[in-house]
Amino acid sequence: MSKLKHYLPTVLKGSAVLGTVAAAAYFYRKDDTQKQHSILRNFPLIGRIRYMTEQIGPELRQYLFENNNEGTPFSRKEFEDVVKAGKYKERLIGFGSERDFNEAGYYIRNSMFPNLREELRIDNSQKINTKVYEVDEEGLLTRKEKREDRQIEPYFLRDEDAVIIGGDTCRNPFKLKGLVGQSAMSYGALGENAITALSRGLGLAGGTWMNTGEGGLSKYHLSGNPDIIMQIGPGLFGVRTAGGEFSWEEFKKKSEIEQVKAFEIKLAQGAKIRGGHIEGQKVTEEIAQIRLVEPGQTINSPNRFYEFKNFNELFEFVERMRDVGGKPIGIKIVVGDLDALEEMTKNMRDTGKGPDFITVDGGEGGTGATYQELADAVGLPIMSALPLVDEMLKKYGVRNRVKLIASGKLTSPDKVAVALAMGADLVNIARGFMISVGCIMAEICHTNHCPAGVATTDSKLQDGLVIEEKQYRVANYVISLREGLFNLAAAAGIDTPTKFERKHIVHKDEWGRVSPVRDITLTPEKVEKLRNKEKVEK
Amino acid sequence: MRVLVIGTEDMTGEHVVKQLADRHHNPVALVGAENKVEEMVKLGARDVVSLEKRDFSSAFSGCEAVIYLSSASPRTGEGKPILVDHQSVIDSVEAAKKHGVKRFVLMNTMGEKEMESLDSSTNGVKYHSEELLRQEKLTYTVIRTSMPVDKPGIGKVEAGPSIVHDKGEIPKEDIASVLVKALDTKEVYNKTFHVTSGEILIHEALQRL
């Protein structure tokens, strides 16, 4: 026994060295003879280190090397801001901003005499019972925190400031007492736990809405009783006949559901101007039932509706939908083709028809799965697109008939405020809400392997997402956004965020030059000038 | 009962107005700014008196009771950071007497004598306003609460002439319930007591006093 004790350390050390040498020899031999990777053929061991560091590079960058303002699609700071608002309902910071003030960007023009808190037009008559975390002690390796009940103010708009969609056109207009809602996210793209947590959180917060995405209306969307905008994409999921045509009967059924407050026809999406494709293996019985398709069958949805191919036909379709459903009908667009945008608004003026709301998705918008070239380059970013749509609608005298909903990385109150000032009436957020239910930006939404159980239908991965816990984070996040908007309104000298106008923001370029928004945004007049210039040059 | 609520700026006061309306009283809310009127009406206030438009004492007209929620105001003044604005309590008691109001419920905080130890001529004593109320010919109740917190009410409290209140807290919704129920609970007439979160249903806790 004593001999064994004596020799054991030496044996262990020897085994470790031999094991390492054997592994190195194995990989050297394997890499030297393979024909796939040239670097590994020439430098088997160092090459393997390169591939390993490449594999863990994103994590190293995120946690060690990138500063708080770096990282895409959302910086560490932007990510943390969403998490803290949801988890702790906390947005206070110490010492100062981490924004890079040398970069170009928009700023809120603060008033010399900001509004007092008691001068703001807030409806806080209804309280909300939620839960937040409180940190008791934070160490290097541990954080002691506990979840506590909390009663908070909802920061609703007053009734007379509420945004009403379809007030003059629909039997059942949609009244909104908050300016921020959840952008389109389908059941199927997100799992049932994520959709349920979102639904319950948004229902708890009230004054907000949930867009179903084009994947149809599921029981998970309805579970928390939020107001719902049902999106209809070219695949017509949830409103289709067995043959794949638009079913007026199914549409009528959906419109009779009280929680469904409006419908949105998706013409385009910021990151995904293409047809949809779902592998048969992902079309479960449940998904098939919701989408009204055959289970197990691969579905290819077209990249444009068969039902209409020009504005006249689209608006006829909108008219009939409004007539049958009695609820507001909107369209979701991406601004790229300025001529088409002008044609659309002109048609709205000439025919007196058109949508009750237009969702303008910026080119920076996200999606579960798309091609790099579409995500990077198709469509204008939201801050360029938004004033253009707003101005175009004004030019043709139809702005008062339609509400504008903006979307595209607008995850914080200041970004929402800038969008409102740029012409939006309301703002949609998708990824901010994903982060609030646990998304860690692993960027593998398209693989069904989301490690946080958000963008996956894998039941094992979804086990990680506890609905009861995450619902409060969703509610806290959206209420924090509303509270932040009132803070900014007060700073700008207005008493409600619905009064944000372009005069309340300025743009500063990287040289420090400050411009009013009208000088830097594309307007119909500037588009006209460009057209004339092009004609002259030809 | 027509009840004037003084101190509606905070969540507790809002709960008081709502609970009074829910219990079929006629709450009259005294607000500092015209901007608050709509919210108070929404909560159930039968009348809202804005200090911007009318004088303080007219709000007492026709009222049978007053619920006064004390709170330190930013205008209280330097050197009196936690001093309850007791002059306002004194003015309210005077106005109540003048308008024939018989019932007065005063919400105060525990530690009513803490200021006595501080040596400053600018500091007042919360206790003084309570004492004045006791000496008047009103049916008073003074309720001293532990730390009010923004948590949902649980409907249960501990109440007594003096209770241990180290780190004690009580949801604002429950404070409101205590104030509203104290209005017509005879067991708490002309009494001063402490209240914090506890295990006894509010109406039972009040009846035991």
XYZ file of C-alpha atoms in Angstrom:
747
model
C 0.000 0.000 0.000
C 2.815 2.346 0.964
C 4.624 1.486 -2.291
C 1.503 2.365 -4.270
C 1.280 5.683 -2.437
C 4.894 6.336 -3.236
C 4.637 5.654 -6.977
C 1.097 6.970 -7.617
C 2.039 10.635 -8.321
C 4.710 9.567 -10.770
C 2.322 7.193 -12.523
C -0.322 9.896 -12.807
C 2.120 12.486 -14.127
C 3.514 9.984 -16.612
C 0.026 9.063 -17.825
C -0.861 12.707 -18.326
C 2.266 13.387 -20.357
C 1.846 10.217 -22.394
C -1.848 10.998 -22.997
C -1.046 14.510 -24.219
C 1.699 13.263 -26.500
C -0.565 10.527 -27.850
C -3.401 12.980 -28.526
C -1.008 15.416 -30.225
C 0.386 12.592 -32.351
C -3.114 11.455 -33.276
C -4.250 14.906 -34.344
C -0.934 15.567 -36.111
C -1.332 12.377 -38.124
C -5.048 12.991 -38.784
C -4.666 16.645 -39.808
C -1.543 16.038 -41.855
C -3.282 13.489 -44.024
C -6.711 15.105 -44.421
C -7.494 16.947 -47.658
C -10.130 19.426 -46.518
C -8.230 22.190 -44.685
C -4.963 23.532 -46.100
C -3.867 25.229 -42.855
C -4.269 21.980 -40.907
C -2.323 20.089 -43.565
C 0.616 22.481 -43.274
C 0.429 23.293 -39.537
C -1.540 20.535 -37.860
C -1.206 21.596 -34.238
C -1.165 25.392 -34.513
C -3.936 25.195 -37.100
C -6.122 23.297 -34.654
C -5.582 26.041 -32.042
C -6.730 28.550 -34.658
C -9.970 26.687 -35.306
C -10.589 26.313 -31.590
C -10.177 30.030 -30.885
C -12.380 30.849 -33.876
C -15.060 28.622 -32.375
C -15.035 30.333 -28.994
C -14.182 33.787 -30.377
C -17.699 35.259 -30.155
C -17.948 34.324 -26.489
C -14.456 35.662 -25.752
C -15.238 38.899 -27.550
C -18.590 39.280 -25.838
C -17.347 38.687 -22.317
C -13.701 39.741 -22.383
C -12.575 41.889 -25.259
C -15.474 43.978 -26.536
C -16.355 47.102 -24.654
C -19.935 47.694 -23.568
C -20.836 49.636 -26.694
C -19.472 47.079 -29.121
C -21.099 43.897 -30.302
C -23.830 43.313 -32.822
C -26.706 43.191 -33.465
C -27.038 44.635 -29.965
C -24.166 45.869 -27.834
C -23.562 44.511 -24.355
C -24.999 47.762 -22.996
C -28.184 47.563 -25.040
C -28.622 43.930 -24.025
C -28.065 44.675 -20.348
C -30.452 47.612 -20.415
C -33.272 45.317 -21.510
C -32.370 42.626 -18.981
C -32.105 45.057 -16.066
C -35.387 46.761 -16.922
C -37.111 43.382 -17.012
C -35.448 41.692 -14.081
C -34.917 44.527 -11.614
C -37.189 47.184 -13.149
C -34.142 49.311 -12.785
C -32.789 51.819 -15.261
C -30.751 54.057 -13.004
C -27.063 54.308 -13.821
C -24.125 55.816 -12.015
C -21.280 58.099 -13.063
C -22.389 58.815 -16.613
C -23.347 57.625 -20.056
C -21.290 55.101 -21.992
C -22.594 56.376 -25.312
C -19.860 57.378 -27.745
C -20.623 61.064 -28.124
C -18.164 61.395 -30.999
C -20.338 59.246 -33.201
C -23.180 60.657 -35.242
C -26.629 60.251 -33.727
C -29.937 61.764 -32.708
C -30.456 63.708 -29.505
C -33.582 64.866 -27.710
C -33.792 68.663 -27.553
C -34.304 69.384 -23.897
C -36.462 72.250 -22.753
C -35.050 75.029 -20.587
C -38.126 74.546 -18.432
C -38.932 70.845 -18.376
C -42.294 69.657 -17.168
C -42.708 68.698 -13.551
C -43.755 65.166 -12.847
C -47.179 66.367 -11.668
C -47.660 68.198 -14.950
C -47.389 65.051 -17.063
C -50.521 63.568 -18.548
C -50.254 60.027 -17.180
C -53.035 57.641 -16.268
C -51.736 55.718 -13.265
C -55.138 54.992 -11.797
C -54.730 51.265 -12.290
C -51.833 49.618 -10.430
C -49.998 46.524 -11.590
C -48.823 43.726 -9.320
C -45.552 42.322 -10.550
C -42.343 40.783 -9.222
C -38.820 42.183 -9.334
C -35.443 41.000 -8.139
C -33.521 42.714 -5.377
C -29.811 42.136 -4.989
C -28.810 41.566 -1.368
C -25.142 40.898 -1.895
C -22.867 40.611 -4.894
C -19.572 38.715 -4.740
C -17.007 37.705 -7.331
C -18.584 34.323 -7.930
C -22.003 34.661 -6.370
C -24.942 37.019 -6.353
C -27.486 36.773 -3.598
C -30.761 38.107 -4.849
C -34.391 37.472 -4.121
C -37.603 38.014 -6.016
C -40.109 40.297 -4.374
C -43.683 41.345 -4.986
C -44.022 44.894 -6.203
C -46.942 47.146 -7.019
C -46.075 49.565 -9.791
C -47.595 52.368 -11.830
C -48.514 51.341 -15.389
C -47.708 54.663 -17.123
C -50.723 54.550 -19.414
C -51.642 57.383 -21.722
C -54.732 59.324 -20.712
C -57.896 58.295 -22.532
C -57.911 61.459 -24.627
C -54.260 60.872 -25.637
C -54.772 57.183 -26.474
C -53.935 56.182 -30.023
C -56.977 54.928 -31.901
C -56.518 52.811 -35.012
C -59.431 52.702 -37.432
C -61.481 55.224 -35.465
C -63.324 56.498 -38.552
C -63.341 53.359 -40.634
C -64.038 50.309 -38.482
C -66.933 48.943 -36.518
C -64.430 48.004 -33.805
C -61.571 50.499 -33.632
C -58.449 49.551 -31.652
C -57.642 51.871 -28.756
C -54.111 51.862 -27.345
C -53.073 53.355 -24.032
C -49.391 52.587 -24.509
C -47.098 53.381 -27.402
C -44.963 50.238 -27.382
C -45.974 46.713 -28.378
C -44.538 43.408 -29.409
C -43.529 43.026 -33.023
C -44.425 39.979 -35.087
C -43.066 36.696 -33.734
C -44.661 33.438 -34.796
C -45.417 30.393 -32.746
C -43.096 27.877 -34.311
C -40.279 30.374 -34.677
C -40.563 30.869 -30.893
C -41.572 27.997 -28.667
C -44.763 27.776 -26.666
C -43.037 28.731 -23.421
C -41.629 31.940 -24.889
C -44.912 32.884 -26.576
C -46.877 32.115 -23.404
C -44.505 34.145 -21.210
C -44.750 37.052 -23.642
C -48.515 36.818 -23.782
C -48.880 36.743 -20.003
C -46.379 39.544 -19.467
C -47.994 41.799 -22.051
C -51.436 40.971 -20.686
C -50.253 41.850 -17.189
C -48.757 45.159 -18.324
C -51.865 46.107 -20.338
C -51.905 49.023 -22.772
C -49.807 47.083 -25.232
C -50.263 44.525 -27.973
C -48.847 41.324 -29.327
C -48.349 40.671 -33.020
C -48.759 36.974 -33.815
C -46.338 36.915 -36.710
C -47.387 35.147 -39.879
C -47.487 31.727 -38.218
C -51.105 32.074 -37.179
C -52.953 32.667 -33.952
C -52.152 30.039 -31.306
C -53.623 29.370 -27.879
C -50.250 30.448 -26.491
C -50.733 33.953 -27.902
C -54.146 34.114 -26.277
C -53.132 32.638 -22.908
C -52.299 35.926 -21.174
C -55.236 37.832 -22.626
C -53.269 40.632 -24.316
C -54.626 42.660 -27.223
C -53.572 40.959 -30.422
C -52.723 42.066 -33.937
C -52.955 38.992 -36.119
C -50.483 39.046 -38.937
C -51.262 37.445 -42.286
C -48.343 36.618 -44.557
C -48.409 35.255 -48.119
C -48.601 31.740 -46.652
C -52.039 32.736 -45.262
C -51.432 30.624 -42.159
C -54.544 30.389 -40.044
C -56.788 31.970 -42.689
C -56.407 29.553 -45.593
C -58.472 26.901 -47.282
C -57.201 23.352 -47.707
C -56.180 24.337 -51.217
C -54.058 27.221 -49.964
C -56.371 30.100 -50.886
C -57.524 32.898 -48.595
C -60.482 31.676 -46.546
C -62.973 34.414 -45.750
C -64.730 32.003 -43.449
C -61.607 31.388 -41.356
C -60.795 35.091 -41.405
C -64.257 35.898 -40.095
C -63.812 33.329 -37.326
C -60.550 34.960 -36.260
C -62.055 38.434 -36.369
C -64.788 37.307 -33.989
C -62.216 36.556 -31.288
C -62.421 39.513 -28.921
C -58.713 39.656 -28.151
C -57.880 40.018 -31.844
C -58.026 43.780 -32.257
C -56.567 44.220 -35.738
C -55.045 42.414 -38.709
C -51.766 43.117 -40.471
C -51.016 42.073 -44.033
C -47.292 41.466 -44.320
C -46.022 42.697 -47.668
C -42.427 42.725 -46.503
C -40.180 42.417 -43.472
C -36.916 44.196 -42.810
C -34.666 41.213 -42.838
C -36.684 38.749 -44.841
C -38.070 39.749 -48.195
C -38.452 36.240 -49.431
C -40.880 33.368 -49.326
C -41.104 31.120 -46.308
C -40.034 27.527 -46.057
C -40.825 25.051 -43.310
C -39.475 21.529 -43.340
C -42.151 18.859 -42.960
C -40.535 17.487 -39.800
C -41.157 20.838 -38.039
C -44.831 20.866 -39.017
C -46.209 19.135 -35.943
C -49.883 18.309 -35.464
C -50.289 21.416 -33.334
C -48.522 23.774 -35.741
C -50.488 22.273 -38.638
C -53.745 22.863 -36.799
C -52.870 26.486 -36.032
C -51.635 27.251 -39.526
C -54.334 25.188 -41.243
C -51.847 23.068 -43.171
C -51.137 19.335 -43.412
C -48.971 17.927 -40.616
C -45.615 16.554 -41.707
C -45.753 18.254 -45.106
C -43.094 20.727 -46.166
C -44.570 24.158 -46.841
C -43.176 26.705 -49.223
C -44.948 30.009 -48.859
C -44.690 32.491 -51.726
C -42.820 35.788 -51.476
C -45.932 37.707 -52.555
C -49.637 37.261 -52.057
C -51.474 35.605 -54.945
C -54.545 37.610 -53.945
C -53.234 40.986 -55.122
C -50.410 42.317 -57.238
C -50.918 46.080 -57.220
C -52.214 48.766 -54.884
C -55.712 48.809 -56.360
C -56.129 45.100 -55.745
C -54.487 45.304 -52.312
C -56.723 48.115 -51.148
C -59.819 46.347 -52.504
C -58.780 43.352 -50.458
C -58.236 45.574 -47.389
C -61.706 47.075 -47.849
C -63.299 43.651 -47.965
C -61.338 42.459 -44.917
C -62.437 45.507 -42.956
C -66.008 44.955 -44.066
C -66.031 41.264 -43.144
C -64.025 41.526 -39.908
C -65.060 44.986 -38.741
C -61.582 45.541 -37.309
C -58.631 47.687 -38.425
C -56.466 46.365 -41.231
C -52.839 47.362 -41.620
C -49.990 46.567 -43.935
C -46.370 45.923 -43.069
C -43.834 47.358 -45.472
C -40.150 48.006 -45.896
C -39.230 51.247 -47.599
C -36.929 50.862 -50.537
C -38.820 51.625 -53.718
C -39.637 55.306 -53.307
C -41.659 55.412 -56.502
C -43.883 52.626 -55.224
C -44.273 54.414 -51.912
C -45.450 57.505 -53.723
C -47.753 55.468 -55.935
C -49.254 53.893 -52.826
C -49.978 57.172 -51.068
C -51.307 58.721 -54.272
C -53.610 55.750 -54.694
C -54.806 56.192 -51.108
C -55.707 59.788 -51.882
C -57.340 59.084 -55.231
C -59.411 56.080 -54.160
C -60.134 57.106 -50.579
C -59.132 53.560 -49.661
C -56.137 52.121 -47.887
C -54.955 50.593 -44.635
C -55.746 51.823 -41.117
C -52.124 51.468 -40.127
C -48.791 50.967 -41.822
C -46.008 49.133 -40.029
C -42.702 50.390 -41.344
C -39.995 47.837 -40.682
C -36.467 49.144 -40.881
C -33.811 47.265 -42.812
C -32.094 46.611 -39.476
C -35.064 44.530 -38.319
C -34.359 40.978 -37.309
C -35.820 37.590 -38.030
C -35.365 33.971 -37.066
C -33.895 32.956 -40.389
C -32.843 34.799 -43.498
C -30.005 35.139 -45.937
C -27.102 37.420 -45.087
C -27.488 39.576 -48.209
C -31.160 40.243 -47.458
C -30.506 41.060 -43.817
C -27.628 43.396 -44.614
C -28.759 45.350 -47.606
C -32.446 45.268 -48.441
C -34.591 48.234 -47.415
C -33.848 51.536 -45.728
C -33.067 51.696 -41.994
C -35.967 52.895 -39.873
C -34.768 56.435 -39.134
C -34.427 57.110 -42.856
C -37.622 55.338 -43.882
C -39.926 56.708 -41.220
C -39.849 60.461 -41.974
C -40.103 59.670 -45.649
C -43.333 57.684 -45.202
C -44.685 60.312 -42.811
C -43.944 63.135 -45.256
C -45.282 61.223 -48.233
C -48.578 60.577 -46.443
C -48.777 64.252 -45.534
C -47.994 65.315 -49.090
C -51.048 63.439 -50.362
C -53.247 64.512 -47.474
C -53.851 61.025 -46.058
C -51.692 61.122 -42.926
C -54.711 61.574 -40.650
C -56.288 58.354 -41.956
C -53.447 56.086 -41.062
C -51.305 55.306 -38.018
C -47.612 54.544 -38.434
C -45.969 51.775 -36.433
C -42.162 51.759 -36.536
C -39.864 48.831 -35.897
C -36.147 48.112 -36.150
C -33.907 47.773 -33.080
C -35.900 50.304 -31.042
C -35.262 48.645 -27.700
C -34.805 51.620 -25.360
C -36.985 54.625 -24.441
C -34.681 57.119 -26.169
C -34.778 55.197 -29.444
C -38.552 54.882 -29.195
C -38.821 58.623 -28.532
C -36.703 59.439 -31.584
C -38.917 57.163 -33.707
C -42.035 58.900 -32.377
C -40.489 62.262 -33.189
C -39.612 60.997 -36.682
C -43.277 60.359 -37.408
C -44.243 57.083 -35.759
C -47.494 56.876 -33.789
C -46.529 53.567 -32.220
C -43.457 51.363 -31.939
C -42.975 47.619 -32.325
C -40.193 45.698 -30.590
C -39.313 42.049 -31.174
C -35.777 41.302 -30.057
C -36.061 43.441 -26.931
C -38.931 41.205 -25.856
C -36.937 38.105 -26.791
C -34.130 39.305 -24.520
C -36.645 39.952 -21.753
C -37.706 36.291 -21.851
C -34.131 35.044 -21.750
C -32.583 35.327 -25.250
C -28.778 35.538 -24.976
C -28.201 36.506 -28.625
C -26.652 33.151 -29.507
C -27.766 33.913 -33.099
C -28.869 30.382 -33.863
C -32.629 31.025 -34.054
C -32.735 29.230 -37.412
C -31.350 25.938 -36.044
C -34.036 25.129 -33.445
C -31.179 24.753 -30.910
C -31.667 28.034 -29.021
C -29.819 27.445 -25.719
C -32.174 29.757 -23.837
C -35.295 27.899 -24.943
C -36.699 30.982 -26.696
C -36.408 30.405 -30.454
C -36.898 26.672 -30.313
C -39.691 24.137 -30.218
C -37.385 21.544 -28.605
C -39.131 20.621 -25.373
C -35.878 19.870 -23.524
C -34.428 23.295 -24.325
C -37.735 24.967 -23.529
C -37.602 23.475 -20.043
C -35.056 26.188 -19.251
C -37.593 28.951 -19.840
C -39.901 29.225 -16.845
C -43.079 31.030 -17.896
C -44.100 32.105 -14.396
C -40.758 33.838 -13.892
C -40.259 35.386 -17.313
C -43.763 36.866 -17.619
C -42.896 39.493 -15.020
C -39.736 40.471 -16.868
C -41.787 41.105 -20.003
C -44.268 43.250 -18.071
C -41.508 45.169 -16.262
C -39.671 45.815 -19.509
C -42.628 47.273 -21.390
C -43.713 49.372 -18.401
C -40.134 50.657 -18.008
C -40.199 51.734 -21.634
C -43.421 53.655 -21.072
C -42.043 55.276 -17.930
C -38.863 56.214 -19.788
C -40.911 57.821 -22.550
C -42.651 60.037 -20.009
C -39.246 60.976 -18.539
C -38.073 62.036 -21.981
C -41.306 63.885 -22.715
C -40.856 65.865 -19.492
C -37.271 66.705 -20.480
C -38.445 67.864 -23.903
C -41.046 70.118 -22.292
C -44.114 68.182 -23.441
C -46.625 66.529 -21.152
C -47.129 63.264 -23.027
C -44.931 61.262 -25.411
C -47.663 61.342 -28.064
C -46.621 64.964 -28.631
C -43.093 64.128 -29.815
C -42.426 65.871 -33.118
C -39.435 66.295 -35.333
C -38.695 69.656 -33.719
C -37.927 67.806 -30.476
C -34.868 66.063 -31.875
C -31.674 67.095 -33.600
C -28.957 65.194 -35.356
C -25.290 65.606 -34.582
C -22.759 64.275 -37.061
C -19.314 62.911 -36.245
C -17.804 66.385 -36.719
C -20.071 67.893 -34.087
C -22.294 69.714 -36.559
C -25.910 69.874 -35.462
C -28.765 69.745 -37.953
C -32.517 69.810 -37.642
C -34.031 66.588 -38.878
C -35.552 68.180 -41.990
C -32.048 68.924 -43.309
C -30.863 65.357 -43.180
C -33.907 63.265 -43.986
C -35.231 62.356 -47.370
C -38.516 64.122 -48.091
C -40.882 63.819 -51.081
C -39.553 67.169 -52.325
C -35.993 65.940 -52.196
C -37.026 62.741 -53.962
C -38.646 64.876 -56.680
C -35.454 66.906 -57.050
C -33.429 63.712 -57.380
C -35.800 62.469 -60.070
C -35.527 65.729 -62.009
C -31.765 65.673 -61.725
C -31.675 62.121 -63.053
C -33.866 63.156 -66.008
C -31.580 66.088 -66.848
C -28.486 63.894 -66.634
C -30.037 61.334 -69.000
C -70.178 58.959 3.930
C -68.636 61.960 2.206
C -64.922 61.706 3.010
C -62.234 64.242 2.213
C -58.891 62.638 1.355
C -55.855 64.849 1.903
C -52.581 63.512 0.489
C -53.535 61.942 -2.825
C -50.187 62.466 -4.538
C -48.842 59.129 -3.424
C -49.986 55.601 -4.241
C -51.469 55.217 -0.730
C -53.795 58.167 -1.252
C -54.857 56.811 -4.630
C -55.704 53.479 -3.016
C -57.693 55.297 -0.318
C -59.823 57.101 -2.912
C -60.416 53.894 -4.863
C -61.269 51.833 -1.779
C -63.645 54.492 -0.459
C -65.482 54.444 -3.784
C -65.500 50.630 -3.785
C -67.105 50.698 -0.307
C -69.809 53.106 -1.522
C -68.495 56.156 0.288
C -68.278 59.467 -1.530
C -64.593 60.340 -1.640
C -63.560 63.942 -2.188
C -59.960 64.182 -3.338
C -57.842 67.206 -2.568
C -55.206 67.588 -5.279
C -52.341 70.003 -5.718
C -52.679 70.460 -9.454
C -55.576 70.554 -11.898
C -53.770 67.882 -13.910
C -54.610 65.254 -11.272
C -58.361 65.778 -11.424
C -59.041 63.295 -14.204
C -57.073 60.527 -12.535
C -58.920 61.011 -9.255
C -62.287 60.872 -11.000
C -61.162 57.664 -12.655
C -60.273 56.211 -9.267
C -63.785 56.934 -8.073
C -63.614 60.404 -6.496
C -67.074 61.951 -6.360
C -65.561 65.431 -6.225
C -62.048 66.684 -6.747
C -60.895 69.939 -5.236
C -57.823 71.400 -6.855
C -55.713 73.735 -4.776
C -54.902 75.539 -8.001
C -58.476 76.733 -8.273
C -60.063 76.757 -4.854
C -58.981 77.513 -1.361
C -58.031 74.733 0.989
C -60.878 75.024 3.473
C -63.742 74.879 0.929
C -62.888 71.218 0.344
C -64.200 70.351 3.819
C -67.661 71.661 3.064
C -70.300 68.945 3.361
C -67.833 66.282 4.430
C -68.495 63.974 7.350
C -64.948 62.672 7.677
C -61.368 63.447 6.764
C -58.570 61.010 6.001
C -55.255 62.782 6.216
C -52.176 61.063 4.799
C -49.135 62.839 6.053
C -46.008 63.003 3.973
C -42.876 65.060 3.861
C -43.149 67.583 1.080
C -40.261 68.958 -0.982
C -41.427 72.348 0.188
C -41.186 71.401 3.843
C -37.904 73.197 4.009
C -34.231 72.643 4.531
C -33.299 71.060 7.828
C -36.597 69.218 8.101
C -35.989 66.266 5.805
C -38.350 63.796 7.467
C -40.534 66.247 9.240
C -44.177 65.724 8.545
C -45.701 68.947 7.441
C -47.519 69.322 10.706
C -48.721 72.858 10.104
C -50.822 71.426 7.316
C -52.338 68.919 9.776
C -53.101 71.734 12.188
C -54.732 73.752 9.391
C -56.778 70.724 8.358
C -58.017 70.122 11.886
C -59.023 73.767 12.146
C -60.840 73.648 8.818
C -62.586 70.409 9.801
C -63.857 71.997 13.010
C -65.029 75.063 11.139
C -67.059 72.977 8.680
C -68.522 70.671 11.304
C -66.587 67.566 10.306
C -66.744 65.112 13.203
C -64.425 62.285 12.145
C -60.701 62.648 11.494
C -58.328 59.806 10.591
C -54.672 60.767 10.570
C -52.009 58.598 9.013
C -48.618 59.173 10.536
C -45.429 57.177 10.594
C -43.862 55.285 13.442
C -41.058 57.010 15.277
C -43.251 60.002 15.991
C -40.879 61.265 18.662
C -37.619 60.734 16.817
C -37.118 64.413 16.134
C -37.083 65.355 19.800
C -33.520 64.170 20.161
C -32.317 66.433 17.372
C -31.082 69.777 18.491
C -32.296 72.182 15.854
C -34.688 75.038 16.089
C -35.962 74.363 12.568
C -37.031 70.837 13.423
C -40.582 70.290 14.463
C -42.078 67.248 16.099
C -44.617 65.094 14.362
C -46.055 64.361 17.762
C -47.330 67.917 18.115
C -49.862 67.639 15.328
C -51.185 64.372 16.754
C -51.478 65.984 20.166
C -53.413 68.896 18.774
C -55.844 66.527 17.073
C -56.401 64.611 20.313
C -57.281 67.808 22.165
C -59.946 68.861 19.706
C -63.543 67.737 19.947
C -63.308 65.417 16.987
C -63.608 61.651 16.835
C -60.019 61.004 15.902
C -57.922 57.990 15.026
C -54.173 58.272 14.655
C -52.582 55.438 12.733
C -48.806 55.184 12.789
C -47.490 52.902 10.091
C -44.194 51.117 9.609
C -42.366 51.752 6.348
C -44.817 51.997 3.425
C -43.695 49.894 0.451
C -44.852 49.557 -3.158
C -46.026 45.984 -2.810
C -49.434 44.458 -3.442
C -51.616 44.403 -0.357
C -51.962 41.131 1.519
C -54.931 42.246 3.615
C -53.292 41.217 6.893
C -51.632 43.360 9.530
C -50.426 43.541 13.090
C -51.853 46.471 15.059
C -51.356 47.630 18.610
C -50.491 50.537 20.903
C -46.836 49.802 20.302
C -45.249 47.116 18.196
C -41.728 46.146 17.308
C -41.088 47.754 13.986
C -37.436 47.198 13.252
C -37.292 46.764 9.476
C -41.090 46.494 9.566
C -42.893 47.370 6.396
C -46.441 47.531 5.143
C -47.805 47.662 1.569
C -49.416 50.979 0.710
C -52.529 49.139 -0.428
C -52.887 47.725 3.113
C -52.330 51.137 4.725
C -55.211 52.400 2.606
C -57.404 49.520 3.768
C -56.587 50.273 7.410
C -57.441 53.960 6.945
C -60.699 53.285 5.139
C -61.841 50.556 7.530
C -60.881 52.684 10.538
C -63.456 55.256 9.424
C -66.418 53.262 10.678
C -64.787 50.823 13.099
C -65.906 52.041 16.530
C -63.144 50.137 18.320
C -60.532 52.567 16.981
C -62.397 55.797 17.747
C -60.239 58.210 19.729
C -57.296 55.849 19.664
C -53.718 55.983 18.506
C -52.114 52.775 17.350
C -49.252 51.339 15.342
C -49.700 49.084 12.343
C -47.389 46.935 10.250
C -47.697 43.871 8.026
C -48.848 40.855 9.971
C -50.997 37.783 10.080
C -54.405 39.101 11.148
C -57.103 40.213 8.737
C -57.352 43.999 8.784
C -60.907 44.341 10.078
C -60.194 41.785 12.829
C -56.991 43.548 13.819
C -58.875 46.846 14.146
C -61.713 45.317 16.136
C -59.233 43.866 18.635
C -57.872 47.290 19.502
